[in-house]
Coordinates of C-alpha atoms in Angstrom, one line a residue:
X271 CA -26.8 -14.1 44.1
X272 CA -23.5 -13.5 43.4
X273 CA -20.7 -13.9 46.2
X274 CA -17.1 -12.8 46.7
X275 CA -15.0 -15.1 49.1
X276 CA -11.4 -13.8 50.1
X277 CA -10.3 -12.2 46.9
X278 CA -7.1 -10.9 46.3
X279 CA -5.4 -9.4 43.4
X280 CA -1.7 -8.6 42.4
X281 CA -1.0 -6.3 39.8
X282 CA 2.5 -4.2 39.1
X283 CA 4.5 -6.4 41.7
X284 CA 1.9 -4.9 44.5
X285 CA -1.0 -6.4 46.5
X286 CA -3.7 -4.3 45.5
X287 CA -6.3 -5.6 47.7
X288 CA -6.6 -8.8 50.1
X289 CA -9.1 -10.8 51.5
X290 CA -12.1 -9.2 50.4
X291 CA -15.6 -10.8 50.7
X292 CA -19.3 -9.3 50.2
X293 CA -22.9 -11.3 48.8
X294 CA -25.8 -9.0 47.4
X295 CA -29.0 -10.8 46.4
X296 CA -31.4 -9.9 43.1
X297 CA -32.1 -5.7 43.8
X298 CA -29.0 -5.0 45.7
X299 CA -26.5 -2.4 45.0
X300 CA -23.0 -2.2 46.2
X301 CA -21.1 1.2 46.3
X302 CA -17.2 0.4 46.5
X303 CA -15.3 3.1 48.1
X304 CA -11.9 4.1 48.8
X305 CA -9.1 6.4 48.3
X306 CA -7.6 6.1 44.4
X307 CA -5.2 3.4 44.1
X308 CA -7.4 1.0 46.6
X309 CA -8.3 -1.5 44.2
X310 CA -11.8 -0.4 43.2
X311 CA -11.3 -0.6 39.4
X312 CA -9.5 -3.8 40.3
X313 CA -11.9 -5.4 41.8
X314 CA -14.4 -4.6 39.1
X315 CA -12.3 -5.9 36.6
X316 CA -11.9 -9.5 38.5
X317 CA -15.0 -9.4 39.4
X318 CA -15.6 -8.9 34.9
X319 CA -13.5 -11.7 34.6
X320 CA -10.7 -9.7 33.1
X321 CA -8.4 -9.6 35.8
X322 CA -7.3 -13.0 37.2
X323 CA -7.3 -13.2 40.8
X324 CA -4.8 -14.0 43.0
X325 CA -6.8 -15.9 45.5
X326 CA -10.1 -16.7 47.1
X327 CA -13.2 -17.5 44.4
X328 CA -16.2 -15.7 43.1
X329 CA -20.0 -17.4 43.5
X330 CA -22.8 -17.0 41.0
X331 CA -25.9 -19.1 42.5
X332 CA -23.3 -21.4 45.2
X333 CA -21.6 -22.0 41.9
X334 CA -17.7 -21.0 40.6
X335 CA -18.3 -17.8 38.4
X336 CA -15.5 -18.0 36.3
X337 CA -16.5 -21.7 35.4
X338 CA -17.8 -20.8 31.7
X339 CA -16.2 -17.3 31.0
X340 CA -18.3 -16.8 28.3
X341 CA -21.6 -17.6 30.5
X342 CA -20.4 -15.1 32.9
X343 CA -19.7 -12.6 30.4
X344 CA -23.4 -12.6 29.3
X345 CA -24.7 -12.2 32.7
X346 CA -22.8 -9.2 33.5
X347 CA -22.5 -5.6 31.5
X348 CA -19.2 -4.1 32.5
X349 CA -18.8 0.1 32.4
X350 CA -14.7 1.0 32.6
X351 CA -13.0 4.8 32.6
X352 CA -13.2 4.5 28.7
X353 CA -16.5 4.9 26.7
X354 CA -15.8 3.0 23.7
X355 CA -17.2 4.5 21.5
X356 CA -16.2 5.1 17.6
X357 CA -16.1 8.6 16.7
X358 CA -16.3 8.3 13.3
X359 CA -19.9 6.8 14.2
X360 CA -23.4 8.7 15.2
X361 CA -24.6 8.2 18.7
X362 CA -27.3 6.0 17.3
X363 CA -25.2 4.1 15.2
X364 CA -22.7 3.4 18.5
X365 CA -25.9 1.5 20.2
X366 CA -27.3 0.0 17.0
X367 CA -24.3 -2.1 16.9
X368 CA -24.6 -2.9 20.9
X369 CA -28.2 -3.6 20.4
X370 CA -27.6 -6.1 17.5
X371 CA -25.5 -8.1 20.2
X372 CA -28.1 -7.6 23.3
X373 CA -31.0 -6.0 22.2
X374 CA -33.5 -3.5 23.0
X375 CA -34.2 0.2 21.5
X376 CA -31.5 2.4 20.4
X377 CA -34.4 5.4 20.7
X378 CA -35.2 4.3 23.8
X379 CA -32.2 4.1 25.2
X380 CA -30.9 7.5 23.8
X381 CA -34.0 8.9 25.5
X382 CA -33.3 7.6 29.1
X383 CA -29.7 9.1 29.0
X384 CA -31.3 12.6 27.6
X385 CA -29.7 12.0 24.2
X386 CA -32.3 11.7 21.3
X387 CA -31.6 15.1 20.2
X388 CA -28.5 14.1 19.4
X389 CA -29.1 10.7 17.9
X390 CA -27.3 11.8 14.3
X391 CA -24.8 13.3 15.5
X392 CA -21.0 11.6 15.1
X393 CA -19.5 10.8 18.7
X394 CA -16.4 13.2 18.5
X395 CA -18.2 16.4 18.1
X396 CA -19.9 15.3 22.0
X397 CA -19.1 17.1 25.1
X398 CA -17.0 14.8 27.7
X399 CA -20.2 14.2 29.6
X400 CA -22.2 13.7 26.8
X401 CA -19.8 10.6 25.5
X402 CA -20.4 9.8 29.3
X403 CA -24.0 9.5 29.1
X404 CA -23.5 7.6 25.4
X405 CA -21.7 4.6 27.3
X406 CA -24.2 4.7 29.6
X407 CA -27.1 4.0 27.8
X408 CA -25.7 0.8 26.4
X409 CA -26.9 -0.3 29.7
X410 CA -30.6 0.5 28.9
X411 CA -30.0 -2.1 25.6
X412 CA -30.9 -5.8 26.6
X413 CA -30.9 -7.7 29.8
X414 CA -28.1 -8.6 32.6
X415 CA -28.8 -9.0 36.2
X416 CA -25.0 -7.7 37.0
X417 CA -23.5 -4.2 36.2
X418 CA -20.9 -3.7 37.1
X419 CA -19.6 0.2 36.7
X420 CA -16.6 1.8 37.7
X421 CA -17.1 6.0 38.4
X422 CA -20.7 5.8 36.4
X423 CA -20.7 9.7 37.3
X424 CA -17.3 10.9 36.0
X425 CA -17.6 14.1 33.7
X426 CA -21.6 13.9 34.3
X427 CA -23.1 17.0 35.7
X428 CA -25.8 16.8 38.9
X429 CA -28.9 16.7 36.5
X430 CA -27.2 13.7 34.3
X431 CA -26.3 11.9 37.3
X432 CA -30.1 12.4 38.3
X433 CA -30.7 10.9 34.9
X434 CA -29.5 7.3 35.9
X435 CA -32.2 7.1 39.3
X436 CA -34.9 5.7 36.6
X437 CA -32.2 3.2 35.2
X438 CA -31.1 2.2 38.3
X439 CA -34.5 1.8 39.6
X440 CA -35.8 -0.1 36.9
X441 CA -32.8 -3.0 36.9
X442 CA -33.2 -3.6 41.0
X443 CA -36.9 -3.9 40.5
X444 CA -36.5 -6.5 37.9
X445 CA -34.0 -8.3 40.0
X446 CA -31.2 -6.8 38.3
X447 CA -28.2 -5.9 40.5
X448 CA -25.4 -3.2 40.8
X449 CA -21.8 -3.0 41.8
X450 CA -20.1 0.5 41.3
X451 CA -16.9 2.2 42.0
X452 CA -17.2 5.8 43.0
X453 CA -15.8 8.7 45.0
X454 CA -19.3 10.8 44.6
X455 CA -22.9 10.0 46.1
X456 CA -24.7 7.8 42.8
X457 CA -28.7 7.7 42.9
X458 CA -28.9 4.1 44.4
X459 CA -30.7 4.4 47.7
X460 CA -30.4 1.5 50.1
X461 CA -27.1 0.6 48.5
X462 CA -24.4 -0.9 50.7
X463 CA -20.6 -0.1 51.0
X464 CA -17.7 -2.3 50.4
X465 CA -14.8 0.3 51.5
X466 CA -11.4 -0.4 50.1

């Protein structure tokens, strides 16, 4: 379970958000809502570790999340506004290098995201949504029970955001659990709101 208790966050000389506090348990998602400039991608990032916050504390299992940064970081895949991808690189060849660190199958994964067919093919020749659905897939490569994702759906059309039910599905089942930032509907039924 992981568990947010009064968090804050400055940023810019601005409060971006204040007292904020939400637990999900193992197959939870968590849909965070709000106008742009809220703090969504904010939160995500503290909630990452990447952002210190200003106050209150973050729980993994009744214990301090940010205890052991690097223990957190491998319990948690993190999704920003940038893809990172190389573009010099293939698709496959931009999850063969995620998979060395994580696992899992680079095939497999490129599959799930309805990318095989363009496996070979260097990043920078892929449409916007494509390079979308490229980051994406990173999340089918190993295990971690938190993702945390901020506008999953940007530049995806309706039939790719369809796309990420089965992934969804498939990391609630096993326990896994899912905190996104987004302004459209996302294909995680029974997901609560957090809105900012």
């Amino acid at each position: 379970m992981i568990e947010a208790q009064e968090l804050a966050c400055w940023r810019a000389e601005k409060l971006v958000f204040n007292c904020v506090s939400f637990a999900i348990e193992p197959g939870d998602a968590l849909l965070l809502t709000g106008h742009n400039g809220a703090g969504k991608s904010s939160l995500l990032r503290v909630l990452a570790g990447l952002l210190p916050a200003l106050s209150g504390s973050l729980l993994w299992s009744g214990e301090d999340a940010f205890a052991d940064l690097s223990a957190h970081g491998a319990r948690l895949r993190y999704l920003g506004h940038q893809d990172a991808l190389k573009p010099a690189l293939s698709a496959a060849e931009n999850l063969a290098f995620y998979a060395r660190l994580h696992g899992g199958d680079v095939m497999a994964a490129l599959e799930a995201l309805g990318l095989a067919a363009l496996a070979e093919l260097p990043a920078r020749v892929l449409s916007s949504g494509q390079k979308r659905r490229l980051a994406l897939a990173r999340l089918a490569l190993g295990q971690a029970p938190l993702w945390l994702l901020d506008e999953p759906s940007v530049g995806l059309d309706a039939a790719s955001v369809e796309r990420l039910a089965p992934l969804f599905d498939a990391h609630r089942a096993a326990g896994g659990m899912v905190i996104a930032a987004t302004h459209l509907p996302l294909p995680l039924p029974a997901a609560r709101e957090l809105r900012l």
